[in-house]
Every structure is written in structure tokens, then in C-alpha cells.
């Protein structure tokens, strides 16, 4: 199991930008900076190890800062997960930042066959990622397309 942490306000993957003069696509600076931090943290977690092989499972935990301008009651609700970050950025844009782990944690993120991204508010903002080898017993016994009671 590999555990990676980047403390500070989480940064989702930004859309590529285009240079007006050349027409070439480039990664926004904010995204590039965060991905560099994530890659560095991954390199530290992988010290002495080679990239993982085979199918992998990934859990990403995104903790978004609680706005200091919110009333105390709302801040408490956020801490207790009675209020969750249901607005943008979307959870999948946070997940896309795992591209930074290519050639460090694994050969390619195509190896991730099971993944989950969770986001919540908290007093210690950051991004935590747990990667582990995947085994088939982690999947449900029947997938929806295999269940006659659902799709007959």
C-alpha cells in the first residue's frame, strides 16, 4: 500500500490552455505546480521501490478548506460532514491529477481498475491518496449488467 499526502488547498486539474501565437496546448500553471507537488510526495512515498505493476485500486480524499467567513453554525456543520462541498470544482477534476503519478507509483494510470474520489470540508485542507494492489474479491459479486432483476 502506498500513501501520498499533499497538504494545502486542493487543486483540481485545469482545462488545457492554448497559446494564441502558436496554437499549442499547455497546462495551467496552478495545475502544473500542484501536479509537481503530488509527484514529489509520490517519489518520497516510493523511495526504494519500483513502480507498481498489475491492476491497482485508488482512493483519493480531498479536504477543502472551510471558509472563515461562514457563520460558526455552518462551519460546525462542515466539520461534522452535515454540509458537503457540492459545488465546483467537480470531484472528477481532482481525480485527474493522478496523471502526475505516472512512472512514479505505476507505469500508467490505466492500471487503476477501481478508484474513488471523496471530497469534504475540513480544517486541515489537503489531498490524500492511497494506492493498493487490486484483487477481484474487492468487487461486488454481481455487476448491474449481470443482474436479471435490474436489467432483465
PDB file of C-alpha atoms in Angstrom:
ATOM      1  CA  UNK A   1       0.000   0.000   0.000  1.00  0.00           C
ATOM      2  CA  UNK A   2       1.260   3.459  -0.915  1.00  0.00           C
ATOM      3  CA  UNK A   3       0.063   6.581   0.926  1.00  0.00           C
ATOM      4  CA  UNK A   4       0.638  10.044  -0.524  1.00  0.00           C
ATOM      5  CA  UNK A   5      -0.275  13.389   1.041  1.00  0.00           C
ATOM      6  CA  UNK A   6      -0.123  16.954  -0.229  1.00  0.00           C
ATOM      7  CA  UNK A   7      -1.169  19.475   2.398  1.00  0.00           C
ATOM      8  CA  UNK A   8      -2.782  22.773   1.470  1.00  0.00           C
ATOM      9  CA  UNK A   9      -5.748  23.782  -0.620  1.00  0.00           C
ATOM     10  CA  UNK A  10      -6.502  21.013  -3.137  1.00  0.00           C
ATOM     11  CA  UNK A  11      -6.155  21.907  -6.810  1.00  0.00           C
ATOM     12  CA  UNK A  12      -8.277  20.209  -9.470  1.00  0.00           C
ATOM     13  CA  UNK A  13      -6.915  19.501 -12.940  1.00  0.00           C
ATOM     14  CA  UNK A  14      -7.461  22.626 -15.023  1.00  0.00           C
ATOM     15  CA  UNK A  15      -8.508  22.553 -18.643  1.00  0.00           C
ATOM     16  CA  UNK A  16      -5.641  22.891 -21.081  1.00  0.00           C
ATOM     17  CA  UNK A  17      -4.963  26.417 -22.295  1.00  0.00           C
ATOM     18  CA  UNK A  18      -3.805  27.392 -25.744  1.00  0.00           C
ATOM     19  CA  UNK A  19      -1.078  29.803 -26.760  1.00  0.00           C
ATOM     20  CA  UNK A  20      -2.614  32.373 -29.102  1.00  0.00           C
ATOM     21  CA  UNK A  21       0.536  32.744 -31.166  1.00  0.00           C
ATOM     22  CA  UNK A  22       1.494  29.094 -31.616  1.00  0.00           C
ATOM     23  CA  UNK A  23      -1.838  27.371 -31.007  1.00  0.00           C
ATOM     24  CA  UNK A  24      -0.066  24.860 -28.760  1.00  0.00           C
ATOM     25  CA  UNK A  25      -1.812  23.490 -25.692  1.00  0.00           C
ATOM     26  CA  UNK A  26      -0.247  23.910 -22.269  1.00  0.00           C
ATOM     27  CA  UNK A  27      -1.151  23.001 -18.697  1.00  0.00           C
ATOM     28  CA  UNK A  28      -2.253  25.937 -16.498  1.00  0.00           C
ATOM     29  CA  UNK A  29       0.456  26.998 -14.016  1.00  0.00           C
ATOM     30  CA  UNK A  30      -1.690  26.218 -10.959  1.00  0.00           C
ATOM     31  CA  UNK A  31      -2.297  22.657 -12.169  1.00  0.00           C
ATOM     32  CA  UNK A  32       1.355  22.143 -13.120  1.00  0.00           C
ATOM     33  CA  UNK A  33       2.502  23.350  -9.694  1.00  0.00           C
ATOM     34  CA  UNK A  34       0.102  21.056  -7.831  1.00  0.00           C
ATOM     35  CA  UNK A  35       0.999  18.068 -10.002  1.00  0.00           C
ATOM     36  CA  UNK A  36       4.697  18.743  -9.294  1.00  0.00           C
ATOM     37  CA  UNK A  37       3.954  18.705  -5.535  1.00  0.00           C
ATOM     38  CA  UNK A  38       1.965  15.494  -5.923  1.00  0.00           C
ATOM     39  CA  UNK A  39       4.751  13.862  -7.930  1.00  0.00           C
ATOM     40  CA  UNK A  40       7.342  14.895  -5.324  1.00  0.00           C
ATOM     41  CA  UNK A  41       5.218  13.445  -2.495  1.00  0.00           C
ATOM     42  CA  UNK A  42       4.789  10.247  -4.518  1.00  0.00           C
ATOM     43  CA  UNK A  43       8.538   9.992  -5.114  1.00  0.00           C
ATOM     44  CA  UNK A  44       9.101  10.248  -1.370  1.00  0.00           C
ATOM     45  CA  UNK A  45       6.474   7.559  -0.699  1.00  0.00           C
ATOM     46  CA  UNK A  46       8.068   5.307  -3.338  1.00  0.00           C
ATOM     47  CA  UNK A  47      11.667   5.676  -2.116  1.00  0.00           C
ATOM     48  CA  UNK A  48      13.460   2.393  -2.741  1.00  0.00           C
ATOM     49  CA  UNK A  49      10.529   0.911  -4.669  1.00  0.00           C
ATOM     50  CA  UNK A  50       9.869   0.375  -8.334  1.00  0.00           C
ATOM     51  CA  UNK A  51       6.560   1.416  -9.904  1.00  0.00           C
ATOM     52  CA  UNK A  52       3.699  -0.919  -9.033  1.00  0.00           C
ATOM     53  CA  UNK A  53       2.661  -3.473 -11.620  1.00  0.00           C
ATOM     54  CA  UNK A  54      -0.682  -5.066 -12.377  1.00  0.00           C
ATOM     55  CA  UNK A  55      -4.188  -3.837 -11.566  1.00  0.00           C
ATOM     56  CA  UNK A  56      -4.494  -1.208  -8.827  1.00  0.00           C
ATOM     57  CA  UNK A  57      -7.156   0.346  -6.609  1.00  0.00           C
ATOM     58  CA  UNK A  58      -7.016   4.037  -5.699  1.00  0.00           C
ATOM     59  CA  UNK A  59      -8.765   6.102  -3.043  1.00  0.00           C
ATOM     60  CA  UNK A  60      -8.418   9.882  -3.110  1.00  0.00           C
ATOM     61  CA  UNK A  61      -9.523  12.020  -0.180  1.00  0.00           C
ATOM     62  CA  UNK A  62      -9.868  15.739  -0.905  1.00  0.00           C
ATOM     63  CA  UNK A  63     -10.326  18.053   2.078  1.00  0.00           C
ATOM     64  CA  UNK A  64     -11.472  21.527   1.042  1.00  0.00           C
ATOM     65  CA  UNK A  65     -10.898  24.432   3.471  1.00  0.00           C
ATOM     66  CA  UNK A  66     -13.820  25.768   5.461  1.00  0.00           C
ATOM     67  CA  UNK A  67     -14.463  29.405   4.590  1.00  0.00           C
ATOM     68  CA  UNK A  68     -13.593  31.609   7.595  1.00  0.00           C
ATOM     69  CA  UNK A  69     -16.382  33.984   6.539  1.00  0.00           C
ATOM     70  CA  UNK A  70     -19.050  31.329   7.168  1.00  0.00           C
ATOM     71  CA  UNK A  71     -21.135  31.600  10.335  1.00  0.00           C
ATOM     72  CA  UNK A  72     -19.976  29.328  13.176  1.00  0.00           C
ATOM     73  CA  UNK A  73     -23.043  27.122  12.758  1.00  0.00           C
ATOM     74  CA  UNK A  74     -22.222  26.469   9.101  1.00  0.00           C
ATOM     75  CA  UNK A  75     -18.545  25.857   9.895  1.00  0.00           C
ATOM     76  CA  UNK A  76     -19.568  23.290  12.520  1.00  0.00           C
ATOM     77  CA  UNK A  77     -21.892  21.609  10.014  1.00  0.00           C
ATOM     78  CA  UNK A  78     -18.992  21.385   7.551  1.00  0.00           C
ATOM     79  CA  UNK A  79     -16.686  19.863  10.190  1.00  0.00           C
ATOM     80  CA  UNK A  80     -19.331  17.268  11.060  1.00  0.00           C
ATOM     81  CA  UNK A  81     -19.985  16.483   7.368  1.00  0.00           C
ATOM     82  CA  UNK A  82     -23.568  17.713   7.602  1.00  0.00           C
ATOM     83  CA  UNK A  83     -22.548  20.152   4.867  1.00  0.00           C
ATOM     84  CA  UNK A  84     -20.503  18.865   1.963  1.00  0.00           C
ATOM     85  CA  UNK A  85     -18.810  20.646  -0.966  1.00  0.00           C
ATOM     86  CA  UNK A  86     -21.428  20.017  -3.652  1.00  0.00           C
ATOM     87  CA  UNK A  87     -20.328  22.871  -5.907  1.00  0.00           C
ATOM     88  CA  UNK A  88     -17.427  23.126  -8.318  1.00  0.00           C
ATOM     89  CA  UNK A  89     -14.739  22.000  -8.698  1.00  0.00           C
ATOM     90  CA  UNK A  90     -16.142  18.606  -9.667  1.00  0.00           C
ATOM     91  CA  UNK A  91     -14.762  15.513  -7.961  1.00  0.00           C
ATOM     92  CA  UNK A  92     -13.534  14.036 -11.246  1.00  0.00           C
ATOM     93  CA  UNK A  93     -11.286  17.031 -11.913  1.00  0.00           C
ATOM     94  CA  UNK A  94      -9.499  16.335  -8.631  1.00  0.00           C
ATOM     95  CA  UNK A  95      -9.120  12.713  -9.712  1.00  0.00           C
ATOM     96  CA  UNK A  96      -7.486  13.670 -12.989  1.00  0.00           C
ATOM     97  CA  UNK A  97      -4.454  14.991 -11.122  1.00  0.00           C
ATOM     98  CA  UNK A  98      -3.287  11.389 -10.601  1.00  0.00           C
ATOM     99  CA  UNK A  99      -1.653  11.669 -14.028  1.00  0.00           C
ATOM    100  CA  UNK A 100       1.253  13.083 -12.012  1.00  0.00           C
ATOM    101  CA  UNK A 101       1.819   9.611 -10.527  1.00  0.00           C
ATOM    102  CA  UNK A 102       2.631   8.018 -13.900  1.00  0.00           C
ATOM    103  CA  UNK A 103       6.101   6.415 -13.975  1.00  0.00           C
ATOM    104  CA  UNK A 104       6.448   7.039 -10.223  1.00  0.00           C
ATOM    105  CA  UNK A 105       3.750   4.981  -8.473  1.00  0.00           C
ATOM    106  CA  UNK A 106       2.741   2.957 -11.551  1.00  0.00           C
ATOM    107  CA  UNK A 107       3.677   2.742 -15.197  1.00  0.00           C
ATOM    108  CA  UNK A 108       0.434   4.313 -16.387  1.00  0.00           C
ATOM    109  CA  UNK A 109      -2.822   5.312 -14.677  1.00  0.00           C
ATOM    110  CA  UNK A 110      -4.583   2.836 -16.975  1.00  0.00           C
ATOM    111  CA  UNK A 111      -3.551   0.254 -14.346  1.00  0.00           C
ATOM    112  CA  UNK A 112      -6.126   1.726 -11.948  1.00  0.00           C
ATOM    113  CA  UNK A 113      -9.180  -0.503 -12.354  1.00  0.00           C
ATOM    114  CA  UNK A 114     -11.021   0.634  -9.232  1.00  0.00           C
ATOM    115  CA  UNK A 115     -10.980   4.192  -7.956  1.00  0.00           C
ATOM    116  CA  UNK A 116     -12.882   6.576  -5.770  1.00  0.00           C
ATOM    117  CA  UNK A 117     -12.621  10.300  -5.079  1.00  0.00           C
ATOM    118  CA  UNK A 118     -14.233  11.761  -1.957  1.00  0.00           C
ATOM    119  CA  UNK A 119     -14.383  15.438  -1.070  1.00  0.00           C
ATOM    120  CA  UNK A 120     -15.362  17.128   2.159  1.00  0.00           C
ATOM    121  CA  UNK A 121     -14.668  20.260   4.173  1.00  0.00           C
ATOM    122  CA  UNK A 122     -12.083  20.331   6.926  1.00  0.00           C
ATOM    123  CA  UNK A 123      -9.703  22.441   8.976  1.00  0.00           C
ATOM    124  CA  UNK A 124      -6.636  20.673   7.507  1.00  0.00           C
ATOM    125  CA  UNK A 125      -7.068  21.013   3.739  1.00  0.00           C
ATOM    126  CA  UNK A 126      -5.149  18.681   1.521  1.00  0.00           C
ATOM    127  CA  UNK A 127      -5.179  15.743  -0.829  1.00  0.00           C
ATOM    128  CA  UNK A 128      -4.537  12.203   0.365  1.00  0.00           C
ATOM    129  CA  UNK A 129      -4.156   9.253  -1.987  1.00  0.00           C
ATOM    130  CA  UNK A 130      -3.974   5.565  -1.101  1.00  0.00           C
ATOM    131  CA  UNK A 131      -2.945   3.072  -3.793  1.00  0.00           C
ATOM    132  CA  UNK A 132      -3.032  -0.679  -3.297  1.00  0.00           C
ATOM    133  CA  UNK A 133      -2.911  -3.781  -5.455  1.00  0.00           C
ATOM    134  CA  UNK A 134      -6.367  -4.713  -6.676  1.00  0.00           C
ATOM    135  CA  UNK A 135      -7.846  -8.156  -6.105  1.00  0.00           C
ATOM    136  CA  UNK A 136     -11.139  -9.331  -7.655  1.00  0.00           C
ATOM    137  CA  UNK A 137     -12.683 -10.013  -4.221  1.00  0.00           C
ATOM    138  CA  UNK A 138     -12.904  -6.221  -3.789  1.00  0.00           C
ATOM    139  CA  UNK A 139     -15.647  -6.055  -6.431  1.00  0.00           C
ATOM    140  CA  UNK A 140     -19.327  -6.879  -5.906  1.00  0.00           C
ATOM    141  CA  UNK A 141     -20.476 -10.439  -6.614  1.00  0.00           C
ATOM    142  CA  UNK A 142     -22.672  -9.277  -9.483  1.00  0.00           C
ATOM    143  CA  UNK A 143     -22.372  -6.217 -11.663  1.00  0.00           C
ATOM    144  CA  UNK A 144     -25.571  -4.449 -12.745  1.00  0.00           C
ATOM    145  CA  UNK A 145     -25.287  -5.751 -16.312  1.00  0.00           C
ATOM    146  CA  UNK A 146     -25.189  -9.309 -14.923  1.00  0.00           C
ATOM    147  CA  UNK A 147     -28.274  -8.968 -12.732  1.00  0.00           C
ATOM    148  CA  UNK A 148     -31.502 -10.064 -14.342  1.00  0.00           C
ATOM    149  CA  UNK A 149     -33.589  -8.362 -11.641  1.00  0.00           C
ATOM    150  CA  UNK A 150     -32.232  -4.982 -12.741  1.00  0.00           C
ATOM    151  CA  UNK A 151     -31.897  -5.213 -16.494  1.00  0.00           C
ATOM    152  CA  UNK A 152     -33.856  -8.454 -17.178  1.00  0.00           C
TER     153      UNK A 152
END
